[in-house]
């Protein structure tokens, strides 16, 4: 009986362990998807920053190949005070004053447009800037130092919630067309001479990530509820079947084997008192099989014990 209870307890424990394992698998799946969603939208932000960086670099390269371009001088567009070039300012045949816009100045003008329209913040920076306003901040300084160790880019999410900002910076390599302005600083072709820092709100990416996370969370909660319900129902049935099987095995075990029975009185020798006790067969079976006996008399015994009642012999055949 104690063994039967033990097996049923083990069955219940198995169902509990199965439920815990299913919960852990569901939780692990949720956290895996959580990280994947966050990485996906951070990757989209990186792609955005990288695309802007590559566009600016392409525009700077085109400008450098033209050795600068001339634009009219206006109240808002003044000559670049950091450009040392005897042909920086010229006058057109119609008398219009023109000034040369080199790659760095063009990048700064594009940055001013982006900053003014609050689309993103763009900045050229370097550890050895010609222009004081191009000095790096603390984050940019760390990124520029990593460029010296071979890193091509750095990015990070700064802040949380609605104030979160995504920062990206790509390394600017010195090209032959850059030496006209930066050769005097000691740069050679291939040297890292700075970077373009780009900042923009991370809120749209974070909002999309939260929506994706909520969808995944809902799916995993429903999956766990359905799975847990199946485990509970099937587990209950398993425990009940194990209980029935154990009862049947116990019933068979209690009746199986060789019975030492007296050939005369039909008493059975039990295991009590080291096998010295002889029990009536009814008591022996009743104790082990949970049955009750009713007494009658078979036809042969009826003839033997009551020969004087022949009319009953045929009645109880």
Coordinates of C-alpha atoms in Angstrom, one line a residue:
X1 CA 0.0 0.0 0.0
X2 CA 2.8 2.4 0.9
X3 CA 4.6 1.5 -2.3
X4 CA 1.3 2.4 -4.2
X5 CA 1.2 5.8 -2.6
X6 CA 4.8 6.3 -3.4
X7 CA 4.3 5.6 -7.1
X8 CA 1.3 7.9 -7.2
X9 CA 3.3 10.6 -5.5
X10 CA 6.1 10.1 -8.0
X11 CA 3.5 10.4 -10.9
X12 CA 2.3 13.7 -9.4
X13 CA 5.9 14.9 -9.0
X14 CA 6.5 14.0 -12.6
X15 CA 3.5 16.1 -13.8
X16 CA 4.7 19.0 -11.6
X17 CA 8.3 18.8 -13.0
X18 CA 6.8 18.6 -16.5
X19 CA 4.9 21.8 -15.9
X20 CA 8.0 23.6 -14.5
X21 CA 10.0 22.5 -17.5
X22 CA 7.3 23.7 -19.9
X23 CA 7.2 27.1 -18.0
X24 CA 11.0 27.4 -18.2
X25 CA 11.0 26.6 -21.9
X26 CA 8.2 29.1 -22.5
X27 CA 10.1 31.8 -20.5
X28 CA 13.3 31.1 -22.3
X29 CA 11.6 31.3 -25.7
X30 CA 10.0 34.7 -24.6
X31 CA 13.3 36.1 -23.5
X32 CA 15.1 34.9 -26.6
X33 CA 12.4 36.7 -28.8
X34 CA 12.6 39.7 -26.5
X35 CA 16.4 40.1 -27.2
X36 CA 15.9 39.3 -30.9
X37 CA 13.3 42.1 -31.2
X38 CA 15.4 44.6 -29.4
X39 CA 18.4 43.7 -31.5
X40 CA 16.3 43.9 -34.7
X41 CA 15.2 47.5 -34.0
X42 CA 18.6 48.6 -32.8
X43 CA 19.9 47.1 -36.0
X44 CA 17.4 49.2 -38.0
X45 CA 18.7 52.3 -36.1
X46 CA 22.3 51.3 -36.9
X47 CA 21.3 50.9 -40.6
X48 CA 19.8 54.4 -40.6
X49 CA 22.8 56.0 -39.0
X50 CA 25.2 54.1 -41.4
X51 CA 23.2 55.1 -44.4
X52 CA 23.3 58.8 -43.5
X53 CA 27.1 58.5 -42.8
X54 CA 27.7 56.8 -46.2
X55 CA 25.7 59.4 -48.0
X56 CA 27.6 62.3 -46.4
X57 CA 30.9 60.5 -47.1
X58 CA 29.9 60.1 -50.8
X59 CA 28.9 63.8 -51.0
X60 CA 32.3 64.8 -49.4
X61 CA 34.2 62.6 -51.8
X62 CA 32.4 64.1 -54.8
X63 CA 33.1 67.6 -53.5
X64 CA 36.8 66.7 -53.0
X65 CA 37.1 65.4 -56.5
X66 CA 35.8 68.7 -57.8
X67 CA 38.4 70.4 -55.5
X68 CA 35.5 72.3 -53.9
X69 CA 32.5 74.0 -55.3
X70 CA 31.6 77.7 -55.5
X71 CA 28.4 79.1 -54.1
X72 CA 27.1 82.7 -53.8
X73 CA 28.0 84.5 -50.6
X74 CA 24.8 85.5 -48.7
X75 CA 23.9 86.7 -45.2
X76 CA 23.5 83.2 -44.0
X77 CA 26.3 81.6 -46.0
X78 CA 29.6 83.2 -45.3
X79 CA 33.1 82.2 -46.4
X80 CA 34.8 79.4 -44.5
X81 CA 37.3 81.1 -42.1
X82 CA 39.1 77.8 -41.7
X83 CA 39.8 77.2 -45.4
X84 CA 43.2 78.4 -46.4
X85 CA 43.1 78.8 -50.1
X86 CA 44.0 81.9 -52.3
X87 CA 41.0 81.1 -54.5
X88 CA 38.6 80.7 -51.6
X89 CA 36.7 83.9 -52.7
X90 CA 36.2 84.9 -56.3
X91 CA 34.0 87.3 -58.2
X92 CA 31.9 86.1 -61.1
X93 CA 31.8 87.9 -64.4
X94 CA 28.4 89.4 -63.4
X95 CA 29.9 90.8 -60.2
X96 CA 28.5 88.1 -57.9
X97 CA 30.8 87.2 -55.0
X98 CA 31.4 83.4 -54.8
X99 CA 33.1 81.4 -52.0
X100 CA 34.5 77.9 -52.2
X101 CA 32.8 75.2 -50.2
X102 CA 35.2 72.4 -49.4
X103 CA 34.0 68.9 -48.1
X104 CA 34.2 69.8 -44.4
X105 CA 32.3 73.1 -44.9
X106 CA 29.7 71.4 -47.1
X107 CA 29.2 68.7 -44.4
X108 CA 28.7 71.5 -41.8
X109 CA 26.2 73.3 -44.0
X110 CA 24.2 70.0 -44.5
X111 CA 24.3 69.4 -40.7
X112 CA 22.9 72.9 -40.1
X113 CA 19.9 72.1 -42.3
X114 CA 19.3 68.8 -40.6
X115 CA 19.7 70.3 -37.1
X116 CA 17.4 73.2 -38.0
X117 CA 14.7 70.9 -39.2
X118 CA 15.2 68.7 -36.1
X119 CA 15.5 65.6 -38.2
X120 CA 18.9 64.6 -36.7
X121 CA 22.0 66.1 -35.3
X122 CA 25.1 65.7 -37.5
X123 CA 28.6 66.7 -36.5
X124 CA 32.2 66.3 -37.9
X125 CA 34.6 65.7 -35.1
X126 CA 38.2 64.8 -34.6
X127 CA 40.8 64.4 -31.8
X128 CA 42.8 67.1 -33.7
X129 CA 40.1 69.4 -35.1
X130 CA 40.9 72.5 -37.2
X131 CA 37.6 74.1 -36.0
X132 CA 37.1 74.4 -32.2
X133 CA 33.4 73.6 -32.5
X134 CA 34.4 70.2 -33.9
X135 CA 35.9 69.1 -30.6
X136 CA 34.5 65.7 -29.5
X137 CA 32.3 65.2 -26.5
X138 CA 33.0 62.4 -24.0
X139 CA 31.1 59.8 -26.0
X140 CA 32.7 60.8 -29.3
X141 CA 36.2 60.9 -27.7
X142 CA 35.8 57.2 -26.6
X143 CA 34.5 56.3 -30.1
X144 CA 37.4 58.1 -31.9
X145 CA 39.9 56.3 -29.7
X146 CA 38.3 53.0 -30.7
X147 CA 38.8 54.0 -34.4
X148 CA 42.6 54.0 -33.7
X149 CA 42.3 50.4 -32.7
X150 CA 40.6 49.4 -35.9
X151 CA 36.9 49.8 -35.2
X152 CA 35.0 51.2 -38.2
X153 CA 32.0 52.5 -36.3
X154 CA 30.4 52.9 -32.9
X155 CA 26.8 53.3 -31.8
X156 CA 24.8 53.4 -28.6
X157 CA 21.3 54.2 -27.2
X158 CA 21.6 57.1 -24.8
X159 CA 18.8 57.8 -22.3
X160 CA 15.4 56.0 -21.8
X161 CA 11.8 56.4 -22.8
X162 CA 10.8 59.4 -24.9
X163 CA 14.2 61.1 -24.3
X164 CA 16.2 58.1 -25.7
X165 CA 18.6 59.2 -28.5
X166 CA 20.5 56.9 -30.8
X167 CA 24.1 57.9 -31.5
X168 CA 26.2 56.7 -34.4
X169 CA 29.6 57.6 -35.5
X170 CA 31.6 56.3 -38.4
X171 CA 35.3 56.6 -39.0
X172 CA 36.6 59.1 -41.6
X173 CA 39.7 57.8 -43.5
X174 CA 42.1 60.2 -45.1
X175 CA 42.0 60.0 -48.9
X176 CA 44.4 61.6 -51.4
X177 CA 41.9 64.3 -52.1
X178 CA 41.8 65.2 -48.4
X179 CA 45.5 66.0 -48.2
X180 CA 45.0 69.4 -49.7
X181 CA 43.5 70.6 -46.4
X182 CA 44.7 68.1 -43.9
X183 CA 48.1 67.2 -45.2
X184 CA 49.7 69.9 -43.0
X185 CA 48.3 68.1 -39.9
X186 CA 50.5 65.2 -40.6
X187 CA 47.8 62.8 -42.0
X188 CA 48.7 60.3 -44.6
X189 CA 46.4 58.4 -47.0
X190 CA 44.5 55.7 -45.0
X191 CA 44.9 57.4 -41.6
X192 CA 41.8 57.9 -39.4
X193 CA 41.4 61.7 -39.1
X194 CA 38.1 61.8 -37.3
X195 CA 34.5 60.8 -37.7
X196 CA 31.0 61.9 -38.5
X197 CA 28.7 61.8 -35.5
X198 CA 25.0 61.4 -36.1
X199 CA 22.3 61.5 -33.4
X200 CA 18.5 61.1 -33.8
X201 CA 15.5 60.2 -31.6
X202 CA 15.2 56.5 -30.8
X203 CA 11.6 56.8 -29.7
X204 CA 10.0 55.4 -33.0
X205 CA 12.3 52.4 -32.9
X206 CA 11.6 51.8 -29.2
X207 CA 7.8 52.1 -29.7
X208 CA 7.9 49.6 -32.5
X209 CA 10.0 47.3 -30.4
X210 CA 7.5 47.5 -27.5
X211 CA 4.6 46.7 -29.8
X212 CA 6.5 43.6 -31.1
X213 CA 7.3 42.6 -27.5
X214 CA 3.7 42.8 -26.5
X215 CA 2.7 40.6 -29.4
X216 CA 5.3 38.0 -28.5
X217 CA 4.3 38.2 -24.8
X218 CA 0.6 37.7 -25.6
X219 CA 1.5 34.7 -27.8
X220 CA 3.6 33.1 -25.1
X221 CA 1.0 33.7 -22.4
X222 CA -1.6 32.0 -24.5
X223 CA 0.8 29.2 -25.3
X224 CA 1.6 28.6 -21.7
X225 CA -2.1 28.7 -20.6
X226 CA -3.0 26.1 -23.3
X227 CA 0.0 24.0 -22.6
X228 CA -0.5 24.1 -18.8
X229 CA -4.1 23.1 -19.2
X230 CA -3.1 20.1 -21.3
X231 CA -0.5 19.1 -18.8
X232 CA -2.9 19.4 -15.9
X233 CA -5.6 17.4 -17.7
X234 CA -3.3 14.7 -19.0
X235 CA -1.4 14.6 -15.8
X236 CA -4.6 14.1 -13.8
X237 CA -5.5 11.2 -16.1
X238 CA -2.0 9.8 -15.8
X239 CA -2.1 9.8 -12.0
X240 CA -5.6 8.2 -12.0
X241 CA -4.5 5.5 -14.4
X242 CA -1.3 4.9 -12.4
X243 CA -3.4 4.6 -9.3
X244 CA -5.8 2.1 -10.9
X245 CA -2.8 0.1 -12.3
X246 CA -1.1 0.1 -8.9
X247 CA -4.3 -1.1 -7.2
X248 CA -4.7 -3.9 -9.8
X249 CA -1.0 -4.9 -9.3
X250 CA -1.4 -4.9 -5.5
X251 CA -4.6 -7.0 -5.9
X252 CA -2.7 -9.5 -8.0
X253 CA 0.3 -9.5 -5.8
X254 CA -1.8 -10.3 -2.7
X255 CA -3.3 -13.3 -4.4
X256 CA -0.4 -14.7 -6.4
X257 CA 2.1 -17.4 -5.2
X258 CA 1.9 -20.8 -3.6
X259 CA -0.5 -21.1 -0.6
X260 CA 0.5 -23.6 2.1
X261 CA -2.9 -25.2 2.8
X262 CA -3.9 -28.0 5.1
X263 CA -5.1 -31.0 3.1
X264 CA -7.6 -31.8 5.7
X265 CA -9.1 -28.7 7.3
X266 CA -8.1 -26.3 4.5
X267 CA -6.5 -23.8 6.8
X268 CA -3.7 -21.7 5.3
X269 CA -0.4 -21.1 7.0
X270 CA 0.2 -17.4 7.1
X271 CA 3.4 -15.4 7.5
X272 CA 2.4 -14.3 11.0
X273 CA 4.6 -15.5 13.9
X274 CA 7.2 -16.8 11.5
X275 CA 4.8 -19.1 9.7
X276 CA 3.4 -20.8 12.9
X277 CA -0.1 -19.5 12.5
X278 CA -2.8 -21.3 10.5
X279 CA -5.8 -19.3 9.4
X280 CA -9.1 -20.3 7.9
X281 CA -9.0 -19.8 4.2
X282 CA -11.8 -17.3 4.5
X283 CA -9.9 -15.1 6.9
X284 CA -6.7 -15.3 4.8
X285 CA -8.4 -14.3 1.6
X286 CA -10.6 -11.6 3.2
X287 CA -7.6 -9.9 4.7
X288 CA -5.7 -9.8 1.4
X289 CA -8.4 -9.5 -1.2
X290 CA -10.9 -7.2 0.5
X291 CA -13.8 -9.7 -0.1
X292 CA -16.5 -11.0 2.1
X293 CA -17.7 -14.6 2.0
X294 CA -21.2 -16.0 2.0
X295 CA -21.7 -19.6 2.9
X296 CA -23.8 -22.2 1.2
X297 CA -23.5 -25.9 0.5
X298 CA -22.6 -27.7 -2.7
X299 CA -24.8 -30.7 -4.0
X300 CA -22.2 -33.3 -3.2
X301 CA -21.8 -32.1 0.4
X302 CA -25.6 -31.9 0.7
X303 CA -25.9 -35.6 -0.2
X304 CA -23.1 -36.6 2.1
X305 CA -24.2 -34.6 5.1
X306 CA -28.0 -34.8 4.7
X307 CA -28.8 -38.1 3.0
X308 CA -32.2 -38.1 4.8
X309 CA -33.4 -35.2 2.6
X310 CA -33.3 -36.7 -0.9
X311 CA -36.0 -34.2 -2.1
X312 CA -33.5 -31.4 -1.6
X313 CA -30.7 -33.0 -3.6
X314 CA -32.3 -32.3 -7.0
X315 CA -33.4 -28.8 -5.9
X316 CA -29.9 -27.6 -5.1
X317 CA -28.1 -29.1 -8.1

